[in-house]
Amino acid sequence: MTLRRLLTVVVALVLLVYPFVVNSFWLVQIGGRTLGFGTIVLSLVFLTAYTGMLSLAQMTVAGVAGYATAYFTAPTGGVGLELAWPVALILALGLATLAGLLIGLVAVRTRGIYTLMITLAVAMAFYYLTLQNYAVFNGFTGFNNVEPPVIAGLDLGAPLPFYYLSAVLAVLCYAGVRHVVRTPFGLALQGLRDEPQRLQALGYNVPLLRVLAFGLAGFVAGIGGILNLWLNASISPGSVALNPVIDVLMAGVLGGIGHPAGAYVGAFVFTIVDNFAIDFIARERFNTLIGLVFLAIVLFSPDGLTGLVRRAWARWAGTGRRRDDAPDDSTNIGK
Amino acid sequence: MEALLDINWRLFAIVTLNGLTLASLYFIVASGFSLIFGLMRVVNMAHGSLYLLGAYIGFEVSEATGSWLLGIAAAAVVVGAAGAALQVSILSWMQGQDLRQALATIGVSIVAADLMLAQWGGSAYQITLPGAVSSFVPVPVAGRYAMARLMLIGFALVIGIGLWLMLNRTRVGMLIRAGVDDRRMLEALGVNVPLVFVGVFAIGAGLAGVAGVIGGSVLSVSPGEDARYLLSSLIVVIVGGMGSIPGAAIGALLVAMAETYGLAYTPTYGIVYTFAIMVAVLAVRPQGLLGRAA
């Protein structure tokens, strides 16, 4: 327990001090991206770890929030409706939550691999919709020059404020997820992950719980989506295409989809590989590299890097507490 | 007024025929996908990559030899072998862990897409059809229609009937059906089930490869097609029912028709109809129209 507290303090210190030891590229492109993208991954990990549903539509929900924010704050090519930023952000998060709920409604009667397939179909349908539709999504071009608001003279788009904004939101989301899973609602979710029938027999409304979990994940993904939008300053169908949709899954699996911390670990590793793949492999072959890394993780350590570390730690530290009999989170997902 | 009605009917006929050709293509791709799932419970997320690989191989071989049929044969064999290799080298190690298998095939599809992009670049290819079918034939109402597209419909019928005969009238088909129903019992009877698995994977992958060549001849080949045909296979089998070949046929017909009519009459919302069909089916029959309850 003390170790966990120590770890929390260390992470908090690193997050605070980080901007003062790195240059602006590392601050925004690595730090900011890890925190924003990681929050989208967090929504996937939350769903997977605590409800057993592996959704591939979390980038889509993030895209809904991103598109909504862009639509209401940065009209492009005559598409959009400029609103005050607080209204725009509330609308964006509301729509993301709604999108999460609707996807949950579509996927609610499915389990495991079917959830994966149906959420992927939803994600791809949304991608083709953004590509085909000009009235709302401005087609292939999407929205450009989306800037974060300036609040009381503080430009949230500047590197340092943007980093801290991302860090605060990421910490809030992480803490929120950790808190929710300890509430009666979160415990019920874990119950339905393990024994849906038993939970049903106890009088819980299992489909409703599942849909609500998707809604909450939609809200978290929406926050990540808005951060991601501001980081890129633009959004287009390419932001919700198959590749980014799979990227979220890959980051989650890399970090370990059994624990929320895995989300940010995975997002960090993914961002690092994304940015520096060029240096140790031929240009543009990033996908081959990350694909092979992903495959290796799936083959050899299904609970990801955090699982790897946890097991190494248990072996190194633990004669006292053997974890061999502990349930293996990742192999049971969706069963 | 009469002329207007005339044109509309002609457009309608052409759109319908286009829908039928697309349905044929979707059926050939999705039947392989469904076959693999039906027996092994593997959702092969690399199925689109197999389609694309087949298209590229068909292109190379038919360009080199000048024979379209050789291109088809080469694609069927090479892609079938690739599918068998995928099953032997990766998937057989995690038999029964369906989610992990799906993740592994996602990894494979990412690597495959990237390597194919490196090899064949980003441009679109068109596979040259044999002269005999690259003509137009008169069709009632629609006027003229491409022979190749009509041939595609025939091709899908042949494959569908062939698959049905194989599954219902041959010993191999009997083994496959027995494996779907009770894999352990089949194993206990002395059948080499892993070998049946590899064989079915090869057939399913080979179908994707063949579809790639046909799709690349009638439409075109370019990066990104893998995602498109993976998506169509997913929706087709979700609608039709996982593991059912007649289900794949019905699903392909519904999805392709919705997509084609949607694109023709309401271009900016074309995908919505496909999606609406999927949601409607899921709401009423989560296991798909012809699927068996899990």
XYZ file of C-alpha atoms in Angstrom:
629
model
C 0.000 0.000 0.000
C 2.816 2.376 0.834
C 4.414 1.463 -2.430
C 1.248 2.506 -4.252
C 1.186 5.840 -2.417
C 4.850 6.390 -3.251
C 4.095 5.662 -6.892
C 1.234 8.192 -6.878
C 3.516 10.885 -5.458
C 6.228 10.097 -7.997
C 3.762 10.255 -10.908
C 2.329 13.549 -9.645
C 5.841 15.013 -9.298
C 6.828 13.830 -12.772
C 3.685 15.378 -14.255
C 4.388 18.691 -12.481
C 8.107 18.917 -13.191
C 8.018 17.441 -16.697
C 7.528 20.790 -18.536
C 10.657 22.230 -16.962
C 13.024 19.481 -18.043
C 11.935 18.969 -21.666
C 11.768 21.091 -24.783
C 8.521 22.172 -26.389
C 8.399 19.201 -28.775
C 8.480 16.734 -25.890
C 6.091 18.911 -23.941
C 3.299 18.977 -26.506
C 3.924 16.237 -29.054
C 4.888 13.592 -26.494
C 3.472 14.831 -23.183
C 0.290 16.461 -24.408
C -0.429 13.721 -26.904
C 0.142 10.949 -24.360
C -2.298 12.577 -21.947
C -5.010 13.363 -24.515
C -4.734 10.145 -26.484
C -4.268 8.236 -23.228
C -7.615 9.534 -21.984
C -9.311 8.043 -25.042
C -7.460 4.795 -24.350
C -8.555 5.070 -20.709
C -12.184 4.947 -21.807
C -11.472 1.684 -23.641
C -9.578 0.246 -20.683
C -12.394 1.218 -18.328
C -14.917 -0.619 -20.488
C -12.723 -3.644 -20.971
C -11.284 -4.032 -17.503
C -14.454 -3.414 -15.513
C -17.295 -4.484 -17.772
C -15.549 -7.015 -20.027
C -16.677 -5.294 -23.213
C -13.952 -4.565 -25.728
C -15.160 -1.623 -27.798
C -13.489 -0.431 -30.951
C -15.709 2.635 -31.169
C -13.983 4.759 -28.521
C -12.034 6.766 -31.116
C -15.350 7.300 -32.863
C -16.909 8.724 -29.721
C -13.842 10.910 -29.260
C -14.337 11.937 -32.892
C -17.940 12.904 -32.167
C -16.729 15.225 -29.401
C -13.986 16.554 -31.663
C -16.316 17.157 -34.581
C -18.878 18.816 -32.307
C -16.262 21.106 -30.773
C -14.973 22.043 -34.212
C -18.497 22.520 -35.572
C -19.433 24.900 -32.777
C -16.153 26.814 -32.365
C -14.400 26.829 -35.734
C -16.793 26.769 -38.703
C -14.913 25.792 -41.851
C -16.073 26.322 -45.407
C -19.525 27.536 -44.372
C -20.178 24.459 -42.242
C -20.700 25.040 -38.541
C -22.346 27.350 -36.097
C -20.221 29.481 -33.846
C -21.201 29.359 -30.184
C -19.605 30.546 -26.967
C -16.955 28.013 -25.988
C -18.515 26.824 -22.709
C -21.739 26.025 -24.544
C -19.800 24.344 -27.343
C -17.819 22.175 -24.937
C -20.888 21.165 -22.945
C -22.636 20.257 -26.190
C -19.605 18.320 -27.391
C -19.321 16.289 -24.196
C -23.071 15.774 -24.144
C -23.033 14.482 -27.697
C -20.065 12.211 -26.964
C -21.898 10.760 -23.963
C -25.001 10.333 -26.092
C -22.943 8.627 -28.795
C -21.507 6.333 -26.129
C -24.997 5.499 -24.870
C -26.259 4.814 -28.391
C -23.307 2.561 -29.205
C -23.941 0.809 -25.923
C -27.543 0.336 -26.947
C -26.468 -1.233 -30.242
C -23.899 -3.481 -28.603
C -25.770 -4.288 -25.422
C -26.985 -7.738 -26.392
C -23.596 -8.863 -27.644
C -20.607 -10.208 -25.780
C -16.883 -10.618 -26.296
C -15.941 -10.953 -29.876
C -19.355 -9.837 -31.122
C -19.027 -6.568 -29.236
C -15.682 -6.091 -30.927
C -17.158 -6.704 -34.380
C -20.213 -4.547 -33.911
C -18.353 -1.619 -32.430
C -15.875 -1.870 -35.304
C -18.772 -1.789 -37.753
C -20.179 1.267 -35.973
C -16.772 2.948 -36.087
C -16.342 2.293 -39.801
C -19.881 3.409 -40.564
C -19.169 6.692 -38.795
C -15.952 7.072 -40.782
C -17.761 6.621 -44.106
C -20.482 8.993 -42.935
C -17.955 11.745 -42.183
C -16.363 11.118 -45.556
C -19.610 11.225 -47.523
C -21.400 13.944 -45.642
C -20.723 17.617 -46.299
C -23.674 19.226 -44.535
C -22.485 18.397 -41.031
C -18.992 16.917 -41.287
C -17.649 18.940 -44.229
C -16.619 15.746 -46.030
C -13.019 14.954 -46.825
C -11.718 18.318 -45.608
C -13.273 18.305 -42.167
C -12.519 21.263 -39.926
C -9.293 23.238 -39.739
C -7.741 25.865 -37.486
C -9.548 24.773 -34.360
C -8.039 26.700 -31.459
C -8.559 26.167 -27.747
C -10.240 29.129 -26.031
C -8.387 31.996 -24.393
C -9.677 32.347 -20.842
C -8.960 35.595 -18.996
C -5.905 36.272 -21.107
C -4.567 32.733 -20.690
C -4.138 31.092 -24.075
C -4.881 27.413 -23.530
C -3.309 26.683 -26.902
C 0.173 27.764 -25.749
C 2.424 24.787 -24.943
C 2.657 25.108 -21.165
C -1.026 25.861 -20.409
C -2.100 23.155 -22.866
C 0.130 20.622 -21.187
C -1.213 21.427 -17.745
C -4.782 21.434 -19.030
C -4.204 17.966 -20.484
C -2.529 16.783 -17.300
C -5.332 18.059 -15.054
C -8.046 16.540 -17.233
C -6.181 13.244 -17.546
C -5.659 13.036 -13.783
C -9.329 13.882 -13.188
C -10.468 11.211 -15.644
C -8.117 8.637 -14.171
C -9.156 9.447 -10.615
C -12.783 9.499 -11.734
C -12.514 6.029 -13.229
C -10.720 4.702 -10.154
C -13.440 6.213 -7.996
C -16.384 5.000 -10.084
C -15.243 1.398 -9.992
C -15.462 1.487 -6.188
C -19.003 2.854 -6.121
C -21.992 0.472 -6.078
C -22.390 1.188 -9.796
C -18.785 0.222 -10.525
C -19.012 -2.898 -8.392
C -22.168 -3.920 -10.224
C -20.297 -3.482 -13.503
C -17.544 -5.793 -12.318
C -20.171 -8.216 -11.157
C -21.790 -8.331 -14.558
C -18.387 -8.770 -16.159
C -17.843 -11.933 -14.140
C -21.341 -13.329 -13.699
C -24.011 -11.531 -15.710
C -26.665 -14.150 -15.022
C -26.134 -14.120 -11.303
C -26.314 -10.345 -11.307
C -29.528 -10.472 -13.274
C -30.934 -12.894 -10.728
C -30.026 -10.441 -7.969
C -32.346 -7.937 -9.599
C -29.864 -5.739 -11.410
C -30.829 -4.388 -14.806
C -27.837 -5.776 -16.695
C -28.517 -4.167 -20.105
C -29.048 -0.764 -18.476
C -25.784 -1.072 -16.548
C -23.950 -1.944 -19.764
C -25.419 1.004 -21.639
C -24.578 3.364 -18.772
C -20.995 2.071 -18.752
C -20.769 2.873 -22.446
C -22.167 6.350 -21.720
C -19.561 7.011 -19.036
C -16.821 5.727 -21.335
C -18.214 8.042 -24.002
C -17.865 11.019 -21.673
C -14.233 10.152 -20.865
C -13.450 9.523 -24.541
C -15.084 12.872 -25.344
C -12.666 14.703 -23.057
C -9.755 12.919 -24.725
C -11.251 13.693 -28.118
C -11.413 17.422 -27.430
C -7.801 17.449 -26.204
C -6.786 15.500 -29.283
C -8.613 17.966 -31.512
C -6.901 20.958 -29.949
C -3.532 19.272 -30.266
C -4.005 18.629 -33.970
C -5.920 21.879 -34.545
C -7.998 20.009 -37.125
C -10.284 17.029 -37.536
C -11.169 15.119 -40.686
C -12.402 11.632 -41.608
C -8.773 10.502 -41.305
C -9.057 11.125 -37.552
C -11.769 8.475 -37.186
C -10.614 6.037 -39.906
C -9.661 2.426 -39.271
C -6.067 3.237 -38.343
C -6.741 5.635 -35.440
C -9.565 3.345 -34.298
C -7.115 0.445 -34.140
C -4.427 2.697 -32.614
C -6.555 3.087 -29.489
C -6.861 -0.668 -29.178
C -3.146 -1.133 -29.799
C -2.178 1.426 -27.160
C -4.569 -0.232 -24.727
C -3.204 -3.704 -25.367
C 0.402 -2.456 -25.269
C -0.142 -0.886 -21.871
C -2.401 -3.634 -20.607
C -6.180 -3.547 -20.753
C -6.525 -4.956 -17.247
C -5.729 -1.724 -15.398
C -6.459 1.998 -16.011
C -2.777 2.908 -15.617
C -2.110 0.713 -18.653
C -3.947 3.264 -20.773
C -1.391 5.995 -20.224
C 1.568 3.621 -20.295
C 0.320 2.281 -23.629
C -0.388 5.756 -24.990
C 3.106 6.870 -23.982
C 4.846 3.908 -25.600
C 2.672 4.263 -28.680
C 3.429 7.986 -28.984
C 7.154 7.381 -28.559
C 7.192 4.692 -31.246
C 5.009 6.870 -33.462
C 7.431 9.787 -33.232
C 10.719 7.974 -33.333
C 10.002 5.006 -35.583
C 11.571 7.030 -38.379
C 14.901 6.966 -36.572
C 15.309 3.205 -36.323
C 13.262 1.889 -39.207
C 12.748 3.061 -42.762
C 10.491 6.087 -43.051
C 6.755 5.352 -43.294
C 7.189 1.790 -42.036
C 5.892 2.790 -38.640
C 2.853 0.553 -38.983
C 4.953 -2.543 -39.597
C 6.944 -1.849 -36.458
C 3.996 -1.054 -34.205
C 2.055 -3.956 -35.687
C 4.855 -6.384 -34.874
C 5.225 -4.975 -31.362
C 1.473 -5.332 -30.907
C 1.532 -8.880 -32.213
C 4.392 -9.749 -29.878
C 2.474 -8.356 -26.900
C -0.660 -10.310 -27.866
C 1.377 -13.480 -28.295
C 3.649 -13.280 -25.296
C 2.145 -10.936 -22.705
C -1.633 -10.596 -23.125
C -1.839 -8.306 -20.115
C 0.495 -5.812 -21.757
C 3.505 -3.954 -20.443
C 1.946 -3.199 -17.075
C 1.227 -6.900 -16.707
C 4.801 -7.673 -17.663
C 6.091 -5.249 -15.035
C 3.644 -6.533 -12.448
C 4.693 -10.116 -13.019
C 8.376 -9.229 -12.982
C 7.787 -7.286 -9.774
C 5.902 -10.173 -8.205
C 8.701 -12.572 -9.084
C 11.369 -10.219 -7.783
C 9.613 -9.098 -4.615
C 7.253 -11.793 -3.806
C 7.890 -14.951 -1.987
C 5.259 -13.737 0.490
C 2.456 -12.895 -1.953
C 2.263 -15.275 -4.836
C -0.059 -14.052 -7.535
C -0.232 -17.269 -9.484
C -3.748 -17.976 -8.313
C -4.941 -14.452 -9.034
C -7.301 -14.361 -11.998
C -5.622 -13.328 -15.193
C -7.603 -10.252 -16.168
C -6.878 -10.116 -19.831
C -7.576 -13.674 -20.896
C -10.972 -13.643 -19.278
C -12.159 -10.484 -20.957
C -15.425 -10.882 -22.722
C -15.839 -14.521 -21.893
C -42.987 13.082 -68.799
C -42.740 9.696 -70.389
C -39.083 10.255 -71.179
C -38.441 11.139 -67.561
C -40.088 7.948 -66.380
C -38.099 6.012 -68.938
C -34.807 7.360 -67.685
C -35.751 6.660 -64.103
C -36.530 3.055 -64.829
C -33.280 2.677 -66.682
C -31.348 4.181 -63.802
C -33.228 1.938 -61.418
C -32.357 -1.149 -63.460
C -28.700 -0.195 -63.672
C -28.532 0.561 -59.969
C -30.197 -2.769 -59.242
C -27.680 -4.606 -61.406
C -24.844 -2.707 -59.738
C -26.259 -3.745 -56.407
C -26.371 -7.363 -57.503
C -22.744 -7.316 -58.651
C -21.651 -5.716 -55.411
C -23.693 -8.286 -53.496
C -21.904 -11.041 -55.423
C -18.524 -9.661 -54.479
C -19.536 -9.187 -50.849
C -20.871 -12.734 -50.775
C -17.637 -14.267 -52.031
C -15.553 -12.331 -49.483
C -17.959 -12.816 -46.582
C -18.593 -16.527 -47.226
C -14.907 -17.215 -46.567
C -15.037 -15.085 -43.440
C -18.174 -16.842 -42.258
C -16.836 -20.316 -43.042
C -13.760 -19.688 -40.912
C -15.828 -18.306 -38.066
C -18.394 -21.075 -38.246
C -15.876 -23.817 -37.615
C -13.171 -22.177 -35.560
C -14.886 -19.230 -33.851
C -12.053 -17.103 -35.215
C -13.004 -13.603 -36.269
C -10.317 -13.097 -38.842
C -9.669 -9.370 -38.825
C -7.025 -9.930 -41.489
C -9.655 -11.118 -43.962
C -9.598 -7.767 -45.774
C -5.818 -8.022 -46.053
C -6.204 -11.449 -47.661
C -8.624 -9.911 -50.152
C -6.143 -7.169 -50.999
C -3.243 -9.605 -51.229
C -5.267 -11.711 -53.655
C -5.974 -8.672 -55.781
C -2.308 -7.681 -55.985
C -1.186 -11.227 -56.756
C -3.870 -11.555 -59.405
C -2.682 -8.295 -60.917
C 0.978 -9.336 -60.996
C 0.334 -12.810 -62.373
C -2.173 -11.762 -65.001
C 0.137 -8.959 -66.124
C 3.105 -11.314 -66.325
C 1.365 -14.203 -68.051
C -1.413 -12.370 -69.868
C -3.907 -14.882 -68.511
C -6.660 -13.723 -66.217
C -7.561 -17.279 -65.199
C -3.964 -17.951 -64.151
C -4.189 -14.799 -62.050
C -7.268 -16.147 -60.277
C -5.660 -19.539 -59.736
C -2.455 -18.014 -58.400
C -4.376 -15.751 -56.026
C -6.459 -18.663 -54.733
C -3.390 -20.805 -54.105
C -1.096 -18.146 -52.647
C -3.718 -16.509 -50.454
C -5.012 -19.909 -49.363
C -1.467 -20.812 -48.338
C -1.131 -17.480 -46.527
C -4.323 -18.231 -44.619
C -3.113 -21.712 -43.711
C 0.191 -20.227 -42.558
C -1.674 -17.703 -40.403
C -3.616 -20.518 -38.748
C -0.582 -22.748 -38.215
C 1.917 -20.096 -37.126
C -0.212 -17.847 -34.915
C -3.827 -18.786 -34.364
C -3.383 -22.457 -33.497
C -1.365 -21.418 -30.443
C -4.362 -19.689 -28.900
C -7.210 -21.903 -30.053
C -10.326 -21.168 -28.063
C -9.264 -17.687 -26.963
C -11.357 -15.919 -29.548
C -10.695 -12.366 -28.441
C -6.945 -12.876 -28.365
C -7.110 -14.424 -31.828
C -9.023 -11.418 -33.120
C -6.386 -9.118 -31.641
C -3.597 -11.163 -33.194
C -5.229 -10.987 -36.623
C -5.594 -7.226 -36.191
C -1.833 -7.092 -35.647
C -1.296 -9.209 -38.747
C -3.589 -6.992 -40.804
C -1.713 -3.844 -39.785
C 1.643 -5.318 -40.723
C 0.240 -6.792 -43.945
C -1.365 -3.509 -45.021
C 1.876 -1.665 -44.432
C 4.028 -4.207 -46.283
C 1.631 -4.250 -49.232
C 1.754 -0.469 -49.292
C 5.550 -0.674 -49.379
C 5.457 -3.197 -52.207
C 2.689 -1.861 -54.437
C 2.499 1.797 -53.436
C -0.546 3.945 -53.022
C -1.844 3.975 -56.566
C -4.867 2.122 -57.869
C -4.516 -0.853 -60.207
C -6.956 -2.407 -62.580
C -6.651 -6.063 -63.515
C -7.166 -6.583 -67.243
C -10.118 -8.793 -68.010
C -9.985 -11.355 -70.806
C -11.294 -9.891 -74.061
C -14.304 -12.184 -74.154
C -15.911 -10.620 -71.104
C -14.724 -7.016 -71.368
C -17.640 -6.126 -73.586
C -21.120 -4.779 -73.059
C -24.206 -6.861 -73.589
C -27.778 -5.717 -74.166
C -29.975 -6.113 -71.113
C -33.714 -5.383 -70.952
C -34.644 -2.004 -69.389
C -31.044 -1.146 -68.436
C -29.949 -1.034 -72.070
C -26.314 -2.137 -72.043
C -24.464 -3.635 -69.162
C -20.869 -4.748 -68.651
C -20.447 -8.448 -69.357
C -17.812 -8.703 -66.641
C -20.257 -7.586 -63.999
C -22.859 -10.096 -65.125
C -20.136 -12.722 -65.043
C -19.406 -11.761 -61.454
C -23.003 -12.530 -60.520
C -22.651 -15.929 -62.202
C -19.366 -16.486 -60.411
C -20.946 -15.839 -57.037
C -23.752 -18.264 -57.844
C -21.243 -20.947 -58.809
C -19.222 -20.385 -55.643
C -22.317 -20.351 -53.479
C -23.659 -23.577 -54.965
C -20.192 -25.121 -54.864
C -19.785 -24.294 -51.192
C -23.236 -25.630 -50.425
C -22.479 -28.872 -52.267
C -19.128 -29.193 -50.557
C -20.596 -28.644 -47.107
C -23.655 -30.850 -47.597
C -22.640 -33.534 -50.055
C -18.988 -34.389 -49.442
C -17.024 -36.101 -46.732
C -14.966 -32.971 -46.047
C -18.159 -30.988 -45.670
C -19.481 -33.590 -43.282
C -16.334 -33.256 -41.170
C -16.648 -29.473 -41.172
C -20.298 -29.600 -40.137
C -19.502 -32.118 -37.451
C -16.701 -29.856 -36.240
C -19.094 -26.912 -36.016
C -21.518 -28.939 -33.911
C -19.163 -30.796 -31.628
C -15.472 -30.350 -32.074
C -14.428 -32.605 -29.190
C -16.576 -35.510 -30.289
C -15.113 -35.259 -33.769
C -11.635 -35.335 -32.307
C -12.550 -38.347 -30.215
C -13.651 -40.148 -33.376
C -10.086 -39.976 -34.598
C -10.387 -37.093 -37.017
C -7.366 -34.837 -37.253
C -9.254 -31.680 -36.311
C -6.273 -29.292 -36.469
C -5.760 -30.423 -40.062
C -9.425 -29.738 -40.854
C -8.954 -26.288 -39.305
C -5.978 -25.530 -41.532
C -7.894 -26.746 -44.559
C -10.944 -24.621 -43.802
C -8.760 -21.612 -43.150
C -7.090 -22.155 -46.513
C -10.469 -22.408 -48.290
C -11.804 -19.289 -46.562
C -8.655 -17.320 -47.305
C -8.578 -18.614 -50.876
C -12.126 -17.299 -51.365
C -10.964 -13.887 -50.183
C -8.081 -14.056 -52.650
C -10.373 -15.000 -55.543
C -12.724 -12.191 -54.583
C -9.758 -9.833 -54.625
C -8.934 -10.686 -58.239
C -12.567 -10.369 -59.325
C -13.003 -7.126 -57.405
C -9.760 -5.820 -58.855
C -10.969 -6.602 -62.374
C -14.509 -5.261 -62.138
C -13.729 -2.376 -59.785
C -10.121 -1.549 -58.861
C -7.394 -2.331 -56.340
C -5.883 0.209 -53.978
C -4.730 0.428 -50.350
C -7.712 0.866 -48.051
C -9.774 -1.737 -49.875
C -8.782 -4.160 -47.118
C -10.646 -2.077 -44.551
C -13.621 -1.723 -46.855
C -14.037 -5.446 -47.445
C -13.350 -6.310 -43.831
C -16.158 -3.943 -42.885
C -18.503 -5.341 -45.501
C -17.733 -8.897 -44.380
C -18.376 -7.943 -40.775
C -21.716 -6.338 -41.522
C -22.759 -9.096 -43.921
C -22.165 -11.828 -41.373
C -23.632 -9.804 -38.506
C -26.797 -9.359 -40.581
C -26.862 -12.829 -42.115
C -25.686 -14.800 -39.113
C -22.156 -15.866 -38.245
C -21.094 -19.145 -39.774
C -24.024 -19.549 -42.142
C -23.360 -19.587 -45.897
C -26.996 -18.918 -46.915
C -26.952 -16.206 -44.252
C -23.919 -14.667 -45.942
C -25.839 -14.663 -49.232
C -28.879 -12.918 -47.751
C -26.702 -10.535 -45.767
C -24.615 -9.650 -48.819
C -27.736 -9.006 -50.856
C -29.307 -6.753 -48.215
C -26.145 -4.817 -47.431
C -25.040 -4.322 -51.043
C -28.511 -3.288 -52.204
C -28.872 -0.796 -49.353
C -25.434 0.600 -50.086
C -25.977 0.905 -53.841
C -29.484 2.390 -53.702
C -28.346 4.659 -50.877
C -25.373 5.960 -52.843
C -27.449 6.408 -55.992
C -30.402 8.219 -54.491
C -29.079 9.915 -51.341
C -25.326 10.167 -51.932
C -24.338 11.883 -48.697
C -26.089 9.443 -46.386
C -25.460 6.195 -48.286
C -23.783 4.384 -45.400
C -26.626 5.133 -43.001
C -28.927 2.539 -44.607
C -26.387 -0.247 -44.274
C -25.953 0.690 -40.696
C -29.694 0.909 -40.077
C -30.124 -2.625 -41.412
C -27.446 -3.885 -39.067
C -28.983 -2.180 -36.053
C -32.466 -3.411 -36.956
C -31.249 -6.995 -37.263
C -29.327 -6.764 -33.992
C -32.384 -5.433 -32.219
C -34.649 -8.236 -33.440
C -32.276 -11.175 -33.921
C -28.887 -10.579 -32.271
C -27.556 -13.811 -33.767
C -28.265 -12.662 -37.329
C -31.082 -13.584 -39.707
C -29.986 -17.185 -40.254
C -27.599 -17.492 -37.342
C -28.011 -20.019 -34.596
C -28.346 -18.745 -31.057
C -25.001 -18.959 -29.293
